[in-house]
Structure formats: structure tokens, C-alpha cells
Amino acid sequence: MPPLSMDMYLPALPQVTGSLGAPAATVQLTLTACLAGMALGQLAVGPMSDRWGRRRPLLIGLLVYVVATAACAFAPGVGLLVAFRLAQGLAGAAGIVIARAVVRDLYDGVQMARFFSTLMLISGVAPVVAPLIGGQVLRVTDWRGVFFVLTGVGVLLTAVVFLRLPETLGPERRHAGGVGTALRTMRGLLADRVFTGYTLAGGCAFAALFAYISASPFVVQDIYGASPQTFSLLFGANSIGMVIVGQINGKLLVGRVSLDKALGVGLTLIALAAAALLVMTSGVFGRVGLAPVAVALFVLMAAMGLAMPNTNALALLRTPHAAGSASALIGTFSFLIGAVASPLVGIAGEHTAVPMAVVQLAGALLALGCFLGLCRPWRNGPGPGLGTEAPAAAVPRPAKGVDR
């Protein structure tokens, strides 16, 4: 849901600015609204899926997503477009949080870590294809056509889930209780310092990713003069890099190298790439062309293939009893931090890439700080290729009589 909702729309951002007569910073709020909706929606959908199962909340969310996406296509002004994008994000949150919860229902340990990397391959197709489709749609129609295509994709996804996804959380494993129970569960999860560390590290790394997502259309097209089609190709190449590294992580590293070590390398590479971008875009060594900037962005994106699946796996390894709530917290922190990063990248206008590089470097350094300061990987006993085993006392257990 995030790649489809964000990436297909990215090549159209400059066109939306002209069509609706709104400044770039305001149009970027359409990304922020969708991202914030996806963040807040997960807080509701995660506990709902722990209580009522995965399938029903997911289908309801997809149906609402289809309606909200169609409404975006008819938005007469940027204000309503922001509102409809918020609704689209709130509904799309079901796909994000329940996907992770289903993985936790079905897999554990090394198998879960490997499947998260496989999931990156599957979901990585969308970031590659979406901007390419968006760029081609803009050749024959305007930005509203992008939302019509997204509406059709939403209908297709709804049909696939209805026909092919079984229920993975049986009645005997569901949680009773209402909002109070959900809040107590989340408070217990956040009381686990290591879980919170991985969650914050993933969220700050996501800020660097989303700074790229929200700023790159203007940086590549307006500052460096590339066409929407060229931008789509570069965006697709970066997504392919992330997918390839994710597969290397899942097929070659997991089970041989601890997840903590792989995560540390990924966060370090993100920080180094962001630092290089800041040097190049600040003009310290004169104006540089698109090629070196594109290389640095490629390294940053490829390193996400180490950071994102490993933070998810390491956090969820500690929460076998409340996968939906844990997945909601992971996603909410990531998307809220990303939503804060989005307007910051345009704070200095449309003709400088320095804010993008500053936000990316700050996100990478904060991620490293959370990883080292809260997770303290050197103190964790190594599991069988995992790197972090939750101590028995650190993992809250299911209620008596509940089958894990």
C-alpha cells in the first residue's frame, strides 16, 4: 500500500503544483497527510486485528481505500486533496499493519527474518513499477488519471485478498477486551527498552527514506532538469537496489551473520550516503551533476534493504503474543516520523536539495543513536544467527489458556 499510494503519484507532484495553483510545500502536504493517515490508522487496525482476526479488518480497510482514492481523482482544490489523501492513508493502514502481523502469525526466528526479506522482494515490485506507470500515465492524461489507476489497483487487491488470503489468527489466539486492553498492551510493549529501540531506529531510518521520496521529484526534475520519465527510471533503479540487498540479507546473511550486525552496517551506510549528499548539494566543492547525486541516493536506498527488514524482524521477535499491536507501533512510529520529515525537505524552497540531505543525515544518525543506546547489541546474547534473543522476562506472555 505505501509504494502504490506514494510512488505512482510522485512524478505528478510538479504538475499538481501548477494545476491547483499551490506552492510545492503545500502540495507535499498531500504526501504528509497520506503518511500520517497510514501511521494513525495502524494504531486502530493493529489491536482490532488482534481481537477480530486479520482477514475482516483488512477487507474493510481495502474497500474504504478504494472509495477514498476515487475521491482524490475528483478533488477540486489542494485542501480537499489533502483531506482525501488522509482518508486514503487511514484505510491503507490496514494493509501495512496486517501484512506484518500475518508474517508473525506464520513464522518465527530465522524463518521470519528471511520472510521479511522475501516480503521486500514482493513489495519491492511496487516501488519499481509504480513511478514508471505514473510517468507513463502522465504522457496520456493528467495527475487525476494516476488516482483512477490507483483505484483500479485497489479493486484488484481487494479481490485478491478476498479470494486468496485465509485467516491466520484463530479464535483461540485472539485478545478479548476493548480500547483499555489495547492501550495496556501497547504500554507493555513500549516498556521493553530493546523493542522500543528497534522501533525508533526503524522509524528514523524511514525518515531518511521518506525525505528521499518526498523531495526527489523536485530535486531530480526541477534542480537537475530530468524528465518525469528519467526520474521514474532512476527511482526504479534505486528500488531495485533496495530489493537486491534485501534478498542478499535474507538468502545469504540471515543465519550466518547476526541481524544486529547486518542492521548496524545498513544504518552506517545510510549515514555515509546522506553525509556525501550533504557535501555535494551544499556546493562545498562546487556544483555537481546528477550522476554523483544519483549514486549517493542509490547507496542510501540499497542500504535500506539491510535496515528495514532487520528492524522489523528484531522488534517482532520480542512480541509473539501481540503481533498486531506490535506491528501497529512499528508502523506508526515509522510513518509519523516520516510525516514530520516530509515538509522539512521543502522548507528552503524548490531550488535546493540541502534540506533533503540534512533530514536524511539527521534521520540516519538518530537511528544509529537509538540502535546503540537503547538496543545495546553488544550486550545481547547471540541466538542462532539472529543476534538478539529476548530474555524470558522481557517478553510478556499470553494469558493462561491461550494457545501461542
CSV table of C-alpha atoms in Angstrom, one decimal:
chain,number,residue,atom,x,y,z
A,1,MET,CA,0.0,0.0,0.0
A,2,PRO,CA,2.7,2.6,0.8
A,3,PRO,CA,4.6,2.2,-2.5
A,4,LEU,CA,1.4,2.3,-4.6
A,5,SER,CA,-0.1,5.2,-2.7
A,6,MET,CA,3.1,7.3,-2.8
A,7,ASP,CA,5.4,6.3,-5.7
A,8,MET,CA,2.9,6.3,-8.5
A,9,TYR,CA,1.9,9.8,-7.5
A,10,LEU,CA,5.5,11.2,-7.2
A,11,PRO,CA,6.1,12.1,-10.9
A,12,ALA,CA,2.9,14.1,-10.8
A,13,LEU,CA,3.8,16.4,-7.9
A,14,PRO,CA,5.2,19.3,-10.0
A,15,GLN,CA,2.1,19.0,-12.2
A,16,VAL,CA,-0.2,19.1,-9.2
A,17,THR,CA,1.6,22.3,-8.1
A,18,GLY,CA,0.7,24.0,-11.4
A,19,SER,CA,-2.8,22.5,-11.8
A,20,LEU,CA,-4.1,23.5,-8.4
A,21,GLY,CA,-2.1,26.7,-8.1
A,22,ALA,CA,-0.5,25.7,-4.8
A,23,PRO,CA,3.2,26.1,-3.7
A,24,ALA,CA,5.4,23.0,-3.6
A,25,ALA,CA,5.4,22.9,0.2
A,26,THR,CA,1.6,22.8,0.3
A,27,VAL,CA,1.4,20.0,-2.3
A,28,GLN,CA,3.9,18.0,-0.3
A,29,LEU,CA,1.3,18.0,2.4
A,30,THR,CA,-0.7,15.6,0.3
A,31,LEU,CA,2.2,13.1,0.9
A,32,THR,CA,2.3,14.1,4.6
A,33,ALA,CA,-1.5,13.6,5.0
A,34,CYS,CA,-1.4,10.1,3.4
A,35,LEU,CA,1.6,9.1,5.5
A,36,ALA,CA,0.1,10.5,8.8
A,37,GLY,CA,-3.2,8.6,8.0
A,38,MET,CA,-1.2,5.4,7.5
A,39,ALA,CA,0.5,6.0,10.8
A,40,LEU,CA,-2.6,6.8,12.9
A,41,GLY,CA,-4.7,4.1,11.2
A,42,GLN,CA,-2.3,1.4,12.3
A,43,LEU,CA,-2.9,2.2,15.9
A,44,ALA,CA,-6.6,1.3,15.5
A,45,VAL,CA,-6.2,-1.6,13.0
A,46,GLY,CA,-3.4,-3.4,14.8
A,47,PRO,CA,-5.4,-4.1,18.1
A,48,MET,CA,-8.5,-4.7,16.0
A,49,SER,CA,-6.7,-7.5,14.1
A,50,ASP,CA,-5.5,-9.0,17.4
A,51,ARG,CA,-9.2,-9.1,18.6
A,52,TRP,CA,-11.2,-9.9,15.5
A,53,GLY,CA,-8.6,-11.7,13.3
A,54,ARG,CA,-6.6,-10.5,10.3
A,55,ARG,CA,-9.0,-11.0,7.3
A,56,ARG,CA,-12.1,-8.9,8.2
A,57,PRO,CA,-10.3,-5.7,9.2
A,58,LEU,CA,-8.1,-5.9,6.1
A,59,LEU,CA,-11.0,-6.3,3.7
A,60,ILE,CA,-12.9,-3.3,5.3
A,61,GLY,CA,-9.7,-1.2,5.0
A,62,LEU,CA,-9.3,-2.0,1.3
A,63,LEU,CA,-12.9,-1.2,0.5
A,64,VAL,CA,-12.6,2.2,2.2
A,65,TYR,CA,-9.2,2.8,0.4
A,66,VAL,CA,-10.9,2.3,-3.0
A,67,VAL,CA,-13.5,4.9,-2.2
A,68,ALA,CA,-11.0,7.5,-0.8
A,69,THR,CA,-8.7,7.0,-3.8
A,70,ALA,CA,-11.5,7.6,-6.3
A,71,ALA,CA,-12.4,10.8,-4.3
A,72,CYS,CA,-8.8,12.0,-4.7
A,73,ALA,CA,-9.2,11.9,-8.5
A,74,PHE,CA,-12.1,14.4,-8.3
A,75,ALA,CA,-10.6,16.8,-5.7
A,76,PRO,CA,-11.2,20.4,-6.9
A,77,GLY,CA,-8.6,22.0,-4.7
A,78,VAL,CA,-5.5,21.2,-2.7
A,79,GLY,CA,-7.4,21.4,0.6
A,80,LEU,CA,-9.8,18.6,-0.3
A,81,LEU,CA,-7.0,16.6,-1.9
A,82,VAL,CA,-5.1,16.7,1.4
A,83,ALA,CA,-8.3,15.5,3.2
A,84,PHE,CA,-9.0,12.7,0.8
A,85,ARG,CA,-5.3,11.6,1.0
A,86,LEU,CA,-5.6,11.5,4.8
A,87,ALA,CA,-8.6,9.1,4.4
A,88,GLN,CA,-6.7,7.1,1.8
A,89,GLY,CA,-3.9,6.7,4.3
A,90,LEU,CA,-6.1,5.8,7.2
A,91,ALA,CA,-7.7,3.0,5.2
A,92,GLY,CA,-4.4,1.8,3.6
A,93,ALA,CA,-3.0,1.3,7.1
A,94,ALA,CA,-4.9,-2.0,7.2
A,95,GLY,CA,-2.7,-3.4,4.5
A,96,ILE,CA,0.5,-2.3,6.2
A,97,VAL,CA,0.0,-3.5,9.8
A,98,ILE,CA,-1.9,-6.7,9.0
A,99,ALA,CA,0.8,-7.8,6.5
A,100,ARG,CA,3.4,-7.8,9.2
A,101,ALA,CA,1.1,-9.4,11.7
A,102,VAL,CA,0.3,-12.3,9.3
A,103,VAL,CA,4.1,-12.9,8.9
A,104,ARG,CA,4.4,-13.0,12.7
A,105,ASP,CA,1.5,-15.5,12.9
A,106,LEU,CA,3.1,-17.8,10.4
A,107,TYR,CA,6.9,-17.6,11.0
A,108,ASP,CA,9.4,-17.3,13.9
A,109,GLY,CA,13.1,-16.9,14.3
A,110,VAL,CA,15.3,-17.2,11.3
A,111,GLN,CA,12.3,-18.1,9.1
A,112,MET,CA,10.6,-14.8,10.0
A,113,ALA,CA,13.7,-12.8,9.3
A,114,ARG,CA,14.1,-14.5,5.9
A,115,PHE,CA,10.5,-14.0,5.0
A,116,PHE,CA,10.7,-10.3,5.8
A,117,SER,CA,13.4,-10.1,3.2
A,118,THR,CA,11.3,-12.1,0.7
A,119,LEU,CA,8.4,-9.7,1.5
A,120,MET,CA,10.8,-6.8,0.4
A,121,LEU,CA,11.1,-8.6,-3.0
A,122,ILE,CA,7.4,-8.8,-3.4
A,123,SER,CA,6.6,-5.3,-2.1
A,124,GLY,CA,9.7,-4.0,-4.0
A,125,VAL,CA,8.0,-4.6,-7.3
A,126,ALA,CA,5.6,-1.8,-6.5
A,127,PRO,CA,8.3,0.9,-6.0
A,128,VAL,CA,9.9,-0.1,-9.3
A,129,VAL,CA,6.7,-0.3,-11.3
A,130,ALA,CA,4.6,2.4,-9.7
A,131,PRO,CA,6.7,5.5,-10.7
A,132,LEU,CA,7.1,4.0,-14.2
A,133,ILE,CA,3.4,3.6,-14.5
A,134,GLY,CA,2.9,7.1,-13.1
A,135,GLY,CA,5.3,8.6,-15.6
A,136,GLN,CA,3.6,6.8,-18.5
A,137,VAL,CA,0.1,7.7,-17.3
A,138,LEU,CA,1.2,11.4,-17.3
A,139,ARG,CA,2.0,11.1,-21.0
A,140,VAL,CA,-1.6,10.4,-21.9
A,141,THR,CA,-3.5,12.2,-19.1
A,142,ASP,CA,-3.0,14.5,-16.0
A,143,TRP,CA,-2.4,13.7,-12.4
A,144,ARG,CA,-6.0,12.8,-11.8
A,145,GLY,CA,-5.5,9.8,-14.1
A,146,VAL,CA,-3.0,8.5,-11.6
A,147,PHE,CA,-5.6,8.2,-9.0
A,148,PHE,CA,-8.0,6.5,-11.4
A,149,VAL,CA,-5.3,3.9,-12.0
A,150,LEU,CA,-4.8,3.5,-8.2
A,151,THR,CA,-8.5,3.0,-7.7
A,152,GLY,CA,-8.4,0.1,-10.2
A,153,VAL,CA,-5.3,-1.4,-8.4
A,154,GLY,CA,-7.2,-1.1,-5.1
A,155,VAL,CA,-10.2,-3.1,-6.5
A,156,LEU,CA,-7.8,-5.8,-7.8
A,157,LEU,CA,-6.0,-6.0,-4.4
A,158,THR,CA,-9.4,-6.3,-2.6
A,159,ALA,CA,-10.4,-9.2,-4.9
A,160,VAL,CA,-7.0,-11.0,-4.3
A,161,VAL,CA,-7.3,-10.7,-0.6
A,162,PHE,CA,-10.9,-11.9,-0.6
A,163,LEU,CA,-10.1,-14.9,-2.7
A,164,ARG,CA,-6.6,-15.9,-1.6
A,165,LEU,CA,-5.8,-14.8,2.0
A,166,PRO,CA,-7.0,-17.2,4.7
A,167,GLU,CA,-7.5,-16.2,8.3
A,168,THR,CA,-4.1,-16.7,10.1
A,169,LEU,CA,-5.2,-15.9,13.7
A,170,GLY,CA,-7.6,-18.5,15.1
A,171,PRO,CA,-10.2,-17.6,17.6
A,172,GLU,CA,-8.3,-19.2,20.4
A,173,ARG,CA,-5.4,-16.8,19.9
A,174,ARG,CA,-7.3,-13.6,19.8
A,175,HIS,CA,-7.4,-11.0,22.5
A,176,ALA,CA,-10.6,-10.0,24.3
A,177,GLY,CA,-11.1,-6.5,25.6
A,178,GLY,CA,-11.6,-3.0,24.2
A,179,VAL,CA,-9.5,0.2,24.0
A,180,GLY,CA,-8.2,-0.1,27.5
A,181,THR,CA,-6.8,-3.5,26.9
A,182,ALA,CA,-5.2,-2.4,23.7
A,183,LEU,CA,-3.6,0.6,25.4
A,184,ARG,CA,-2.2,-1.6,28.2
A,185,THR,CA,-0.8,-4.0,25.7
A,186,MET,CA,1.0,-1.2,23.8
A,187,ARG,CA,2.3,0.4,27.0
A,188,GLY,CA,3.7,-3.0,27.9
A,189,LEU,CA,5.4,-3.3,24.6
A,190,LEU,CA,6.9,0.2,24.8
A,191,ALA,CA,8.2,-0.6,28.3
A,192,ASP,CA,10.6,-3.1,26.6
A,193,ARG,CA,13.6,-0.9,26.0
A,194,VAL,CA,15.0,-3.1,23.3
A,195,PHE,CA,11.7,-3.3,21.4
A,196,THR,CA,11.4,0.5,21.6
A,197,GLY,CA,15.0,0.9,20.4
A,198,TYR,CA,14.4,-1.2,17.3
A,199,THR,CA,11.1,0.6,16.6
A,200,LEU,CA,12.7,4.0,16.9
A,201,ALA,CA,15.7,3.0,14.8
A,202,GLY,CA,13.4,1.8,12.1
A,203,GLY,CA,11.3,4.9,12.3
A,204,CYS,CA,14.3,7.3,12.0
A,205,ALA,CA,15.7,5.3,9.1
A,206,PHE,CA,12.3,5.6,7.5
A,207,ALA,CA,12.6,9.4,7.9
A,208,ALA,CA,15.7,9.3,5.7
A,209,LEU,CA,13.8,7.1,3.2
A,210,PHE,CA,10.7,9.4,3.1
A,211,ALA,CA,12.9,12.5,2.8
A,212,TYR,CA,14.1,10.9,-0.4
A,213,ILE,CA,10.5,10.0,-1.5
A,214,SER,CA,9.1,13.5,-1.0
A,215,ALA,CA,12.0,15.6,-2.2
A,216,SER,CA,13.4,13.6,-5.1
A,217,PRO,CA,10.8,14.6,-7.7
A,218,PHE,CA,11.7,18.2,-7.2
A,219,VAL,CA,15.5,17.6,-6.8
A,220,VAL,CA,15.8,15.4,-9.9
A,221,GLN,CA,13.3,17.2,-12.2
A,222,ASP,CA,13.4,20.8,-11.1
A,223,ILE,CA,17.0,21.2,-9.9
A,224,TYR,CA,18.8,18.8,-12.3
A,225,GLY,CA,16.4,19.1,-15.2
A,226,ALA,CA,15.4,15.5,-15.7
A,227,SER,CA,12.1,14.5,-17.3
A,228,PRO,CA,9.4,12.7,-15.4
A,229,GLN,CA,10.4,9.5,-17.3
A,230,THR,CA,14.0,9.8,-16.3
A,231,PHE,CA,13.1,10.4,-12.7
A,232,SER,CA,10.9,7.3,-12.9
A,233,LEU,CA,13.8,5.2,-14.2
A,234,LEU,CA,16.2,6.5,-11.5
A,235,PHE,CA,13.6,5.9,-8.8
A,236,GLY,CA,13.0,2.3,-10.2
A,237,ALA,CA,16.8,1.6,-10.2
A,238,ASN,CA,17.1,2.7,-6.6
A,239,SER,CA,14.1,0.5,-5.6
A,240,ILE,CA,15.8,-2.5,-7.4
A,241,GLY,CA,19.0,-1.8,-5.4
A,242,MET,CA,17.0,-2.0,-2.2
A,243,VAL,CA,15.3,-5.3,-3.3
A,244,ILE,CA,18.6,-6.9,-4.3
A,245,VAL,CA,20.3,-6.0,-1.0
A,246,GLY,CA,17.2,-7.3,0.8
A,247,GLN,CA,17.5,-10.6,-0.9
A,248,ILE,CA,21.2,-10.8,-0.1
A,249,ASN,CA,20.2,-10.2,3.5
A,250,GLY,CA,17.5,-12.9,3.5
A,251,LYS,CA,19.3,-15.6,1.5
A,252,LEU,CA,23.0,-15.1,2.4
A,253,LEU,CA,23.3,-13.2,5.7
A,254,VAL,CA,20.4,-14.4,7.9
A,255,GLY,CA,21.5,-17.5,9.7
A,256,ARG,CA,25.2,-16.7,9.1
A,257,VAL,CA,25.5,-13.1,10.4
A,258,SER,CA,23.6,-11.7,13.3
A,259,LEU,CA,20.7,-9.4,12.5
A,260,ASP,CA,22.2,-6.8,14.7
A,261,LYS,CA,25.5,-6.7,12.7
A,262,ALA,CA,23.6,-6.5,9.4
A,263,LEU,CA,21.4,-3.7,10.8
A,264,GLY,CA,24.5,-1.8,12.1
A,265,VAL,CA,26.1,-2.0,8.6
A,266,GLY,CA,22.9,-0.8,6.9
A,267,LEU,CA,22.4,2.2,9.2
A,268,THR,CA,26.1,3.1,8.8
A,269,LEU,CA,25.9,3.1,5.0
A,270,ILE,CA,22.7,5.2,5.1
A,271,ALA,CA,24.6,7.8,7.3
A,272,LEU,CA,27.6,7.8,5.0
A,273,ALA,CA,25.5,8.2,1.9
A,274,ALA,CA,23.5,11.1,3.5
A,275,ALA,CA,26.7,12.8,4.5
A,276,ALA,CA,28.0,12.6,0.9
A,277,LEU,CA,24.7,14.0,-0.4
A,278,LEU,CA,25.0,17.0,2.0
A,279,VAL,CA,28.5,17.7,0.9
A,280,MET,CA,27.6,17.5,-2.8
A,281,THR,CA,24.3,19.5,-2.6
A,282,SER,CA,25.8,22.3,-0.3
A,283,GLY,CA,28.3,23.3,-3.0
A,284,VAL,CA,31.4,22.9,-0.9
A,285,PHE,CA,33.2,21.5,-3.9
A,286,GLY,CA,31.2,23.4,-6.5
A,287,ARG,CA,28.1,22.4,-8.4
A,288,VAL,CA,28.0,18.6,-9.1
A,289,GLY,CA,25.9,17.0,-11.8
A,290,LEU,CA,23.1,14.5,-11.4
A,291,ALA,CA,25.3,11.4,-11.8
A,292,PRO,CA,27.1,11.5,-8.4
A,293,VAL,CA,24.0,12.6,-6.6
A,294,ALA,CA,22.2,9.6,-8.1
A,295,VAL,CA,25.0,7.3,-7.0
A,296,ALA,CA,24.7,8.5,-3.4
A,297,LEU,CA,20.9,8.1,-3.5
A,298,PHE,CA,21.3,4.6,-4.8
A,299,VAL,CA,23.6,3.6,-1.9
A,300,LEU,CA,21.2,5.2,0.6
A,301,MET,CA,18.3,3.3,-0.8
A,302,ALA,CA,20.1,0.0,-1.2
A,303,ALA,CA,21.2,0.1,2.4
A,304,MET,CA,17.5,0.3,3.4
A,305,GLY,CA,17.4,-3.4,2.3
A,306,LEU,CA,19.5,-4.2,5.4
A,307,ALA,CA,17.9,-1.7,7.7
A,308,MET,CA,14.1,-2.1,7.2
A,309,PRO,CA,13.6,-6.0,7.3
A,310,ASN,CA,16.0,-6.4,10.2
A,311,THR,CA,14.5,-3.8,12.4
A,312,ASN,CA,11.0,-5.3,11.8
A,313,ALA,CA,12.2,-8.8,12.5
A,314,LEU,CA,14.2,-7.9,15.6
A,315,ALA,CA,11.3,-6.0,17.1
A,316,LEU,CA,8.7,-8.6,16.3
A,317,LEU,CA,10.9,-11.4,17.7
A,318,ARG,CA,10.1,-10.0,21.1
A,319,THR,CA,6.3,-9.9,20.7
A,320,PRO,CA,4.9,-13.3,19.8
A,321,HIS,CA,1.8,-12.6,22.0
A,322,ALA,CA,0.6,-9.3,20.4
A,323,ALA,CA,1.8,-9.2,16.8
A,324,GLY,CA,-0.9,-6.8,15.6
A,325,SER,CA,-0.3,-4.2,18.3
A,326,ALA,CA,3.5,-4.5,17.9
A,327,SER,CA,3.2,-4.1,14.2
A,328,ALA,CA,1.0,-1.1,14.7
A,329,LEU,CA,3.6,0.6,16.9
A,330,ILE,CA,6.4,-0.2,14.5
A,331,GLY,CA,4.4,1.3,11.6
A,332,THR,CA,3.0,4.2,13.5
A,333,PHE,CA,6.4,5.4,14.7
A,334,SER,CA,7.9,5.0,11.2
A,335,PHE,CA,5.1,6.8,9.4
A,336,LEU,CA,4.7,9.6,11.9
A,337,ILE,CA,8.4,10.3,11.8
A,338,GLY,CA,8.3,10.2,8.1
A,339,ALA,CA,5.3,12.6,8.1
A,340,VAL,CA,7.4,15.1,10.1
A,341,ALA,CA,10.3,14.8,7.7
A,342,SER,CA,8.2,15.5,4.6
A,343,PRO,CA,7.6,19.2,5.0
A,344,LEU,CA,11.1,19.8,6.2
A,345,VAL,CA,12.7,18.8,2.9
A,346,GLY,CA,10.9,21.8,1.2
A,347,ILE,CA,11.4,24.3,3.9
A,348,ALA,CA,14.1,26.2,1.8
A,349,GLY,CA,12.1,26.2,-1.4
A,350,GLU,CA,12.1,24.1,-4.6
A,351,HIS,CA,15.6,25.0,-5.8
A,352,THR,CA,17.9,23.5,-3.3
A,353,ALA,CA,18.5,19.9,-2.2
A,354,VAL,CA,20.3,20.7,1.0
A,355,PRO,CA,17.2,20.3,3.3
A,356,MET,CA,16.7,16.8,1.9
A,357,ALA,CA,20.3,15.8,2.7
A,358,VAL,CA,20.1,17.4,6.2
A,359,VAL,CA,16.9,15.4,7.1
A,360,GLN,CA,18.4,12.2,5.7
A,361,LEU,CA,21.6,12.6,7.7
A,362,ALA,CA,19.7,13.6,10.9
A,363,GLY,CA,17.5,10.5,10.5
A,364,ALA,CA,20.4,8.2,9.9
A,365,LEU,CA,22.3,9.5,12.9
A,366,LEU,CA,19.3,9.3,15.2
A,367,ALA,CA,18.7,5.7,14.0
A,368,LEU,CA,22.2,4.8,14.9
A,369,GLY,CA,21.8,6.5,18.3
A,370,CYS,CA,18.7,4.6,19.1
A,371,PHE,CA,20.2,1.3,18.0
A,372,LEU,CA,23.3,1.7,20.0
A,373,GLY,CA,21.8,3.5,23.0
A,374,LEU,CA,18.6,1.5,23.5
A,375,CYS,CA,19.2,-1.9,21.9
A,376,ARG,CA,22.8,-2.2,23.0
A,377,PRO,CA,23.5,-5.1,20.7
A,378,TRP,CA,26.9,-5.9,22.2
A,379,ARG,CA,25.0,-6.9,25.4
A,380,ASN,CA,22.6,-9.2,23.7
A,381,GLY,CA,23.3,-12.9,23.7
A,382,PRO,CA,23.5,-14.2,20.2
A,383,GLY,CA,20.8,-16.6,19.1
A,384,PRO,CA,21.2,-19.0,16.1
A,385,GLY,CA,22.1,-16.4,13.5
A,386,LEU,CA,19.6,-13.9,14.9
A,387,GLY,CA,21.8,-11.8,17.1
A,388,THR,CA,19.2,-10.9,19.7
A,389,GLU,CA,17.2,-13.3,21.8
A,390,ALA,CA,14.6,-11.7,24.1
A,391,PRO,CA,15.1,-12.8,27.7
A,392,ALA,CA,12.2,-14.7,29.0
A,393,ALA,CA,11.3,-12.0,31.5
A,394,ALA,CA,11.4,-9.3,28.8
A,395,VAL,CA,8.7,-10.9,26.7
A,396,PRO,CA,5.2,-10.7,28.2
A,397,ARG,CA,3.4,-14.0,28.0
A,398,PRO,CA,-0.1,-14.7,26.7
A,399,ALA,CA,-2.9,-15.1,29.2
A,400,LYS,CA,-3.3,-18.5,30.7
A,401,GLY,CA,-5.1,-20.9,28.4
A,402,VAL,CA,-4.2,-19.0,25.2
A,403,ASP,CA,-2.5,-21.2,22.6
A,404,ARG,CA,0.5,-19.3,21.3
